[in-house]
Short mmCIF file of C-alpha atoms and ligand atoms in Angstrom, two decimals:
data_model
loop_
_atom_site.label_atom_id
_atom_site.label_comp_id
_atom_site.label_asym_id
_atom_site.label_seq_id
_atom_site.Cartn_x
_atom_site.Cartn_y
_atom_site.Cartn_z
CA MET A 286 -0.38 0.14 0.16
CA ARG A 287 2.51 2.65 0.95
CA LYS A 288 4.78 1.37 -2.02
CA GLU A 289 1.88 2.04 -4.51
CA VAL A 290 1.45 5.53 -3.02
CA PHE A 291 5.42 6.22 -3.49
CA VAL A 292 5.06 4.73 -7.13
CA GLY A 293 1.95 6.84 -8.21
CA ARG A 294 3.91 10.17 -6.59
CA LYS A 295 7.37 9.12 -8.47
CA TYR A 296 5.54 8.66 -12.02
CA GLY A 297 3.52 11.77 -11.22
CA PHE A 298 6.63 13.91 -10.92
CA ILE A 299 7.95 12.40 -13.77
CA TYR A 300 4.85 13.42 -15.80
CA ILE A 301 4.79 16.91 -14.51
CA VAL A 302 8.63 17.48 -15.39
CA ILE A 303 8.06 15.96 -18.90
CA SER A 304 5.15 18.46 -19.05
CA ILE A 305 6.91 21.49 -18.05
CA SER A 306 9.70 20.78 -20.47
CA ILE A 307 7.73 20.34 -23.50
CA LEU A 308 5.90 23.66 -22.66
CA PHE A 309 9.33 25.33 -22.31
CA LEU A 310 10.83 23.97 -25.61
CA SER A 311 7.80 24.64 -27.69
CA GLY A 312 6.14 27.93 -26.66
CA CYS A 313 8.77 29.82 -24.22
CA PRO A 314 10.67 32.62 -25.70
CA LYS A 315 14.18 31.05 -26.49
CA PRO A 316 16.86 32.54 -24.22
CA PRO A 317 19.35 34.78 -26.52
CA ILE A 318 22.59 33.43 -27.67
CA GLY A 319 25.53 35.10 -26.56
CA PRO A 320 25.99 37.58 -24.04
CA VAL A 321 23.73 40.41 -23.33
CA GLY A 322 25.43 43.65 -22.45
CA SER A 323 25.67 47.41 -23.67
CA LEU A 324 25.62 48.26 -27.09
CA ARG A 325 29.27 49.11 -26.61
CA ASP A 326 29.91 45.44 -25.41
CA MET A 327 27.88 43.79 -28.26
CA ALA A 328 29.68 46.33 -30.75
CA ALA A 329 33.05 45.43 -29.28
CA SER A 330 32.22 41.62 -29.33
CA ARG A 331 32.04 41.88 -33.12
CA ASN A 332 35.19 44.27 -33.66
CA ILE A 333 32.86 46.99 -34.74
CA ARG A 334 33.42 50.59 -33.42
CA ILE A 335 30.33 52.04 -32.31
CA GLY A 336 30.58 55.84 -32.35
CA ALA A 337 28.65 59.29 -31.49
CA ALA A 338 29.31 62.61 -32.27
CA VAL A 339 29.94 64.82 -29.20
CA ASP A 340 30.27 68.07 -27.94
CA PRO A 341 32.49 68.41 -24.72
CA THR A 342 30.48 70.78 -22.61
CA LYS A 343 27.88 67.97 -22.22
CA PHE A 344 30.07 65.71 -20.63
CA SER A 345 29.13 67.40 -17.04
CA GLU A 346 25.57 66.16 -17.87
CA THR A 347 25.39 62.93 -15.72
CA ALA A 348 23.00 61.31 -18.20
CA TYR A 349 24.92 62.38 -21.25
CA ASP A 350 28.25 61.11 -19.66
CA ASN A 351 26.86 57.69 -18.59
CA THR A 352 25.08 57.03 -21.93
CA CYS A 353 28.13 58.28 -23.99
CA LYS A 354 30.81 56.11 -22.12
CA THR A 355 28.54 53.11 -21.22
CA GLU A 356 26.96 52.78 -24.82
CA PHE A 357 29.93 53.84 -27.25
CA ASN A 358 33.43 53.05 -27.81
CA MET A 359 34.31 55.77 -30.51
CA LEU A 360 33.99 59.61 -30.36
CA VAL A 361 34.02 62.36 -33.31
CA ALA A 362 33.80 66.02 -32.50
CA GLU A 363 30.24 67.45 -33.88
CA ASN A 364 31.88 70.95 -33.87
CA VAL A 365 35.03 71.48 -31.91
CA MET A 366 37.76 70.26 -34.72
CA LYS A 367 36.39 72.55 -37.27
CA MET A 368 38.46 75.07 -38.67
CA ASP A 369 36.49 77.98 -37.17
CA THR A 370 36.86 76.46 -33.68
CA ILE A 371 40.23 75.15 -33.79
CA HIS A 372 42.06 77.99 -35.87
CA PRO A 373 40.16 80.97 -35.19
CA SER A 374 42.80 83.42 -36.40
CA ALA A 375 45.91 82.99 -38.76
CA THR A 376 48.21 82.90 -35.66
CA THR A 377 46.21 81.06 -33.03
CA TYR A 378 44.93 77.74 -32.74
CA ASN A 379 42.06 76.70 -29.69
CA TYR A 380 42.65 73.05 -28.80
CA SER A 381 41.06 73.22 -25.34
CA PRO A 382 37.28 72.22 -26.64
CA ALA A 383 39.01 69.13 -28.69
CA ASP A 384 41.53 68.15 -25.92
CA LEU A 385 38.37 67.65 -23.51
CA ILE A 386 37.32 64.92 -25.81
CA MET A 387 40.60 63.47 -26.05
CA THR A 388 41.12 63.14 -22.47
CA TYR A 389 37.54 61.55 -22.22
CA ALA A 390 38.45 58.97 -24.41
CA GLN A 391 41.59 58.04 -23.28
CA ASN A 392 39.80 57.83 -19.47
CA ASN A 393 37.11 55.57 -21.11
CA GLY A 394 39.04 53.34 -23.14
CA MET A 395 37.45 54.74 -26.56
CA THR A 396 38.89 55.65 -29.90
CA VAL A 397 38.49 59.12 -32.01
CA ARG A 398 37.74 60.05 -35.31
CA GLY A 399 39.16 63.68 -36.56
CA HIS A 400 36.73 65.69 -38.11
CA ALA A 401 37.33 67.63 -40.41
CA LEU A 402 40.07 69.33 -42.28
CA LEU A 403 39.29 70.54 -45.74
CA TRP A 404 35.47 71.63 -45.74
CA HIS A 405 33.37 74.37 -47.10
CA ASN A 406 31.60 75.26 -43.91
CA GLN A 407 32.34 76.48 -40.56
CA VAL A 408 35.33 78.21 -42.17
CA PRO A 409 36.87 81.42 -40.17
CA GLY A 410 36.53 84.83 -41.67
CA TRP A 411 40.04 85.06 -41.84
CA VAL A 412 40.29 82.34 -44.39
CA THR A 413 37.29 83.47 -46.53
CA ALA A 414 38.85 86.67 -46.86
CA LYS A 415 42.16 85.48 -48.68
CA PRO A 416 42.62 85.42 -52.40
CA TYR A 417 42.54 82.04 -53.98
CA SER A 418 46.45 81.60 -54.81
CA GLU A 419 46.92 81.82 -50.82
CA LEU A 420 44.90 79.02 -49.95
CA ILE A 421 46.73 76.22 -50.55
CA ALA A 422 49.27 77.58 -48.10
CA VAL A 423 46.57 78.22 -45.59
CA MET A 424 45.52 74.46 -45.83
CA GLN A 425 49.23 73.16 -45.51
CA SER A 426 49.99 74.79 -42.41
CA HIS A 427 46.36 74.22 -40.98
CA ILE A 428 46.85 70.21 -41.58
CA ASP A 429 50.28 70.63 -40.50
CA ASN A 430 49.41 72.04 -37.10
CA VAL A 431 46.39 70.08 -36.18
CA LEU A 432 47.90 66.67 -37.04
CA THR A 433 50.81 67.27 -35.45
CA HIS A 434 49.03 68.07 -32.38
CA PHE A 435 46.62 65.06 -32.26
CA LYS A 436 49.59 62.75 -33.57
CA GLY A 437 49.03 59.12 -32.86
CA LYS A 438 45.69 59.51 -31.30
CA ILE A 439 43.24 59.81 -34.28
CA HIS A 440 41.73 56.56 -35.81
CA SER A 441 40.65 58.47 -38.80
CA TRP A 442 40.60 61.88 -40.41
CA ASP A 443 38.00 63.27 -42.58
CA VAL A 444 40.63 64.78 -44.60
CA VAL A 445 38.25 66.14 -47.21
CA ASN A 446 34.43 66.82 -46.42
CA GLU A 447 31.61 67.18 -49.04
CA VAL A 448 33.63 68.11 -51.95
CA VAL A 449 31.15 67.02 -54.80
CA LYS A 450 28.35 69.25 -55.85
CA ASP A 451 24.89 68.35 -54.67
CA ASN A 452 23.79 67.65 -58.04
CA GLY A 453 26.68 65.49 -58.56
CA LEU A 454 28.37 67.19 -61.80
CA GLY A 455 31.50 68.15 -60.38
CA LEU A 456 33.44 69.83 -57.44
CA ARG A 457 32.26 72.26 -55.34
CA ASN A 458 34.41 75.48 -56.40
CA ASN A 459 34.53 79.40 -55.68
CA ASP A 460 32.98 80.42 -58.96
CA ASP A 461 29.67 79.40 -57.64
CA SER A 462 30.43 80.45 -54.01
CA SER A 463 29.77 76.61 -53.40
CA SER A 464 33.14 76.25 -51.75
CA ILE A 465 36.22 78.67 -51.32
CA TRP A 466 38.75 75.76 -51.68
CA ALA A 467 38.80 75.22 -55.34
CA ASP A 468 38.52 77.75 -58.13
CA SER A 469 37.33 75.62 -61.12
CA LEU A 470 35.09 72.57 -61.30
CA THR A 471 37.70 70.66 -62.16
CA ASP A 472 40.62 71.71 -59.74
CA ASP A 473 41.48 68.78 -57.69
CA SER A 474 44.73 69.92 -56.75
CA ILE A 475 44.23 71.09 -53.20
CA ILE A 476 42.27 67.83 -52.49
CA LYS A 477 45.13 65.64 -53.07
CA GLU A 478 47.79 67.99 -51.58
CA ALA A 479 45.50 67.52 -48.38
CA PHE A 480 46.01 63.86 -48.35
CA TYR A 481 49.47 63.97 -49.26
CA ARG A 482 49.94 66.49 -46.50
CA ALA A 483 48.07 64.51 -43.93
CA ARG A 484 50.02 61.34 -44.68
CA ALA A 485 53.17 63.10 -44.29
CA VAL A 486 52.36 64.42 -40.87
CA ASP A 487 50.45 61.25 -39.23
CA PRO A 488 51.26 58.00 -41.23
CA ASP A 489 49.17 56.12 -38.59
CA ALA A 490 45.81 57.58 -39.10
CA LYS A 491 43.33 56.45 -41.71
CA LEU A 492 42.66 59.29 -44.24
CA ILE A 493 38.95 59.74 -45.40
CA ILE A 494 37.05 61.26 -47.83
CA ASN A 495 33.60 62.05 -46.23
CA ASP A 496 30.28 63.03 -47.66
CA TYR A 497 26.49 62.58 -47.63
CA SER A 498 23.92 61.04 -50.48
CA ASN A 499 27.15 58.93 -51.63
CA GLU A 500 26.34 55.68 -50.28
CA ALA A 501 24.13 54.24 -53.07
CA LYS A 502 25.33 53.15 -56.36
CA GLY A 503 23.72 54.57 -59.45
CA SER A 504 22.99 58.26 -58.07
CA THR A 505 24.80 61.04 -59.93
CA LYS A 506 26.64 62.32 -56.77
CA ALA A 507 27.60 58.64 -55.51
CA ASP A 508 28.72 57.74 -58.92
CA LYS A 509 30.82 61.21 -59.56
CA LEU A 510 32.71 60.69 -56.24
CA TYR A 511 33.43 56.84 -56.81
CA SER A 512 34.85 58.11 -59.95
CA LEU A 513 37.03 60.70 -58.64
CA VAL A 514 38.15 58.54 -55.55
CA ALA A 515 39.08 55.67 -58.12
CA GLY A 516 41.19 58.23 -59.95
CA TRP A 517 42.84 59.91 -57.03
CA VAL A 518 43.42 56.30 -55.53
CA GLY A 519 44.80 55.45 -58.60
CA ALA A 520 47.07 57.91 -59.17
CA GLY A 521 48.34 57.01 -55.76
CA VAL A 522 46.93 59.60 -53.63
CA PRO A 523 47.07 58.51 -50.09
CA ILE A 524 43.32 58.06 -49.52
CA ASP A 525 42.27 55.20 -46.72
CA GLY A 526 38.37 55.15 -47.45
CA VAL A 527 35.44 56.69 -48.11
CA GLY A 528 33.12 58.08 -45.55
CA PHE A 529 29.20 57.66 -45.89
CA GLN A 530 27.43 60.02 -43.71
CA LEU A 531 24.25 58.40 -44.07
CA HIS A 532 21.64 61.20 -42.78
CA LEU A 533 19.13 59.60 -43.60
CA MET A 534 14.81 59.91 -43.83
CA GLU A 535 12.24 57.21 -42.12
CA SER A 536 10.28 57.76 -44.74
CA SER A 537 12.46 56.81 -47.70
CA THR A 538 13.77 53.12 -47.65
CA PRO A 539 17.41 53.17 -48.37
CA ASN A 540 18.36 50.91 -51.40
CA TYR A 541 20.47 48.42 -49.46
CA THR A 542 21.38 46.40 -52.47
CA ALA A 543 22.91 49.98 -54.25
CA ILE A 544 24.73 50.35 -50.89
CA ARG A 545 26.24 47.17 -50.76
CA GLN A 546 27.19 47.18 -54.72
CA ASN A 547 28.67 50.92 -53.87
CA ILE A 548 30.56 49.29 -51.01
CA ASP A 549 31.79 46.33 -53.37
CA ARG A 550 33.15 48.74 -56.03
CA TYR A 551 35.18 50.84 -53.16
CA ILE A 552 36.68 47.96 -51.54
CA ALA A 553 37.98 46.77 -55.13
CA LEU A 554 40.00 49.93 -55.40
CA LYS A 555 42.98 48.56 -53.10
CA PRO A 556 43.63 45.91 -50.35
CA GLY A 557 42.21 47.28 -47.04
CA PHE A 558 40.10 50.29 -48.37
CA GLN A 559 37.86 51.04 -45.70
CA VAL A 560 33.99 52.35 -45.91
CA GLN A 561 32.95 54.16 -42.70
CA PHE A 562 29.72 55.08 -41.79
CA THR A 563 30.22 58.36 -40.16
CA GLU A 564 27.24 60.31 -39.29
CA ILE A 565 24.42 58.26 -39.08
CA ASP A 566 20.85 59.68 -38.12
CA VAL A 567 17.40 58.82 -39.74
CA ARG A 568 15.17 61.67 -38.99
CA ILE A 569 11.47 61.28 -38.53
CA SER A 570 8.80 63.74 -38.91
CA GLU A 571 7.36 64.84 -35.49
CA PRO A 572 5.60 63.73 -34.00
CA ALA A 573 7.25 60.29 -34.29
CA SER A 574 4.71 57.50 -34.08
CA GLN A 575 5.41 53.85 -32.95
CA SER A 576 5.50 52.43 -36.17
CA GLU A 577 7.99 54.98 -37.72
CA LEU A 578 10.00 54.56 -34.84
CA ASP A 579 10.02 50.58 -35.75
CA ASN A 580 10.89 51.08 -39.30
CA GLN A 581 13.46 53.71 -38.18
CA ALA A 582 14.89 50.75 -35.87
CA SER A 583 15.04 48.23 -38.98
CA ILE A 584 16.90 50.96 -41.22
CA TYR A 585 19.58 51.22 -38.43
CA ALA A 586 19.65 47.53 -38.13
CA ASN A 587 19.89 46.84 -41.68
CA LEU A 588 22.86 49.13 -41.73
CA MET A 589 24.44 47.31 -39.21
CA ARG A 590 23.95 43.99 -41.27
CA ILE A 591 25.91 45.55 -44.06
CA ALA A 592 28.48 46.87 -41.91
CA LEU A 593 28.97 43.17 -40.25
CA ASP A 594 28.70 41.77 -43.84
CA TYR A 595 31.72 43.85 -44.89
CA TYR A 596 33.88 43.63 -41.91
CA PRO A 597 36.90 44.26 -41.82
CA ASN A 598 36.16 46.69 -44.61
CA VAL A 599 33.54 48.28 -42.64
CA THR A 600 34.26 48.42 -38.96
CA VAL A 601 33.36 52.10 -38.17
CA PHE A 602 29.31 52.72 -37.19
CA VAL A 603 29.00 56.22 -35.80
CA THR A 604 25.67 58.04 -35.08
CA TRP A 605 25.52 61.85 -35.14
CA GLY A 606 24.98 62.30 -31.74
CA ILE A 607 23.95 60.35 -28.78
CA THR A 608 20.31 61.89 -27.58
CA ASP A 609 17.49 63.41 -29.60
CA LYS A 610 17.58 66.35 -26.90
CA TYR A 611 20.76 67.64 -28.93
CA SER A 612 20.62 66.26 -32.28
CA TRP A 613 21.45 69.12 -34.93
CA ILE A 614 18.41 67.48 -36.80
CA PRO A 615 15.30 69.92 -36.02
CA SER A 616 17.42 73.08 -36.41
CA VAL A 617 18.11 72.08 -39.77
CA PHE A 618 15.35 69.93 -41.25
CA SER A 619 12.24 71.88 -39.93
CA GLY A 620 9.63 69.43 -38.61
CA TYR A 621 11.71 66.75 -38.26
CA GLY A 622 13.65 65.15 -35.44
CA SER A 623 13.88 61.61 -33.31
CA ALA A 624 17.14 60.66 -35.26
CA LEU A 625 19.02 58.96 -33.06
CA LEU A 626 19.26 55.77 -30.74
CA PHE A 627 18.40 57.56 -27.64
CA ASP A 628 15.05 59.73 -26.83
CA GLY A 629 15.42 63.38 -25.40
CA ALA A 630 15.06 61.69 -21.87
CA TYR A 631 18.26 59.09 -22.85
CA ALA A 632 15.65 56.55 -22.82
CA PRO A 633 16.75 53.85 -25.55
CA LYS A 634 14.78 53.73 -28.62
CA PRO A 635 13.36 50.53 -30.78
CA ALA A 636 16.40 51.39 -32.79
CA TYR A 637 19.10 50.97 -29.97
CA HIS A 638 17.50 47.52 -29.30
CA ALA A 639 17.59 46.55 -32.97
CA LEU A 640 21.07 47.53 -33.16
CA VAL A 641 22.06 45.02 -30.24
CA ASN A 642 20.12 42.30 -31.95
CA ALA A 643 21.80 42.81 -35.01
CA LEU A 644 25.34 42.26 -33.26
CA ARG A 645 24.28 39.41 -31.20
C1 XIL B 42 26.70 69.97 -38.06
C2 XIL B 42 26.89 70.01 -36.54
O1 XIL B 42 25.97 68.65 -36.12
C3 XIL B 42 26.10 71.28 -36.06
O2 XIL B 42 25.71 71.37 -34.94
C4 XIL B 42 26.56 72.46 -36.83
O3 XIL B 42 25.56 73.72 -36.44
C5 XIL B 42 26.54 72.06 -38.39
O4 XIL B 42 27.26 71.04 -38.65
N1 XIL B 42 27.63 67.08 -42.25
C6 XIL B 42 29.04 66.98 -41.44
C7 XIL B 42 28.79 67.79 -40.13
O5 XIL B 42 30.08 66.79 -41.78
O6 XIL B 42 29.94 68.56 -39.81
C8 XIL B 42 27.59 68.46 -39.96
O7 XIL B 42 27.52 68.68 -38.81
C9 XIL B 42 26.23 67.87 -40.45
C10 XIL B 42 26.57 67.54 -42.01
#
């Protein structure tokens, strides 16, 4: 009698264990594969440099500081390495704001991108007042001084930024006031010289040509930039990579196939050629709905999948800011915002979780 009760209990126990196991294996959510960590940890586990553009005056804000050092392992100066800040007069260099970023990066084990040396915006008045004939010398001494200051500490420099016209028909130039740096549609001498000069001063930094709307093969501007870069690389100009800024809109789905085809042709230019994603943001028409935030998340994740597929030619994935609170988007694209991974209160958005998932 006692033995029968025991046997009955024993089978009952086995029955419950088997039932729970079947239930768990069939219906319960599966535990994630691999470690679940911050975006920074997940990116590091895949050798991706996950970056953000920063403003050093915000490091004193606790949430900014915490999010920055927990979630990112690469920094770029949103503004303070640009010529108007760093070289305010012909004889003065102002390195203190940029050095705050260098120290912060060092203290938190991060790498830094340099941005930007030769660009038509945020140029100080003393430079715009110069005649074209003096600009090459100005550019040379600027690059010498800035690269010497940061020598050995910069992962990659945007040596040249946004030199192709929006219509893709040629280089920006001073004939139509779109850039002070070149004096005709075909004058690329200052661009080539910028790369030679940068290489001579800091042989270790990767030298990048950066632009926007240049990511998809088949657009006039992307094709123009590619053909220029192919010509320069073929002629031995020391260009190590191209930057795709990727200031995108949630409402227009990127042509991922054309982006891959563009990366294919760039990395065929020479062994080790880099394609960097340098200024990603995906703006949404405000107020952002849940479905728009979800769609934005899939754009971010698809870009990360492309980066992972092209490793090690793609290792840099930088977003243009940390939080929607300080994003440049609302001030430049009226009615748009919500473009980054963290909302205005530093809460991670669907795009953040989608990136972590893509890296898993
Ligand atoms: C933007 C900054 O985010 C703003 O704060 C500033 O007022 C203007 O410049 N392409 C670039 C970046 O290469 O330097 C720009 O940054 C955004 C577009």
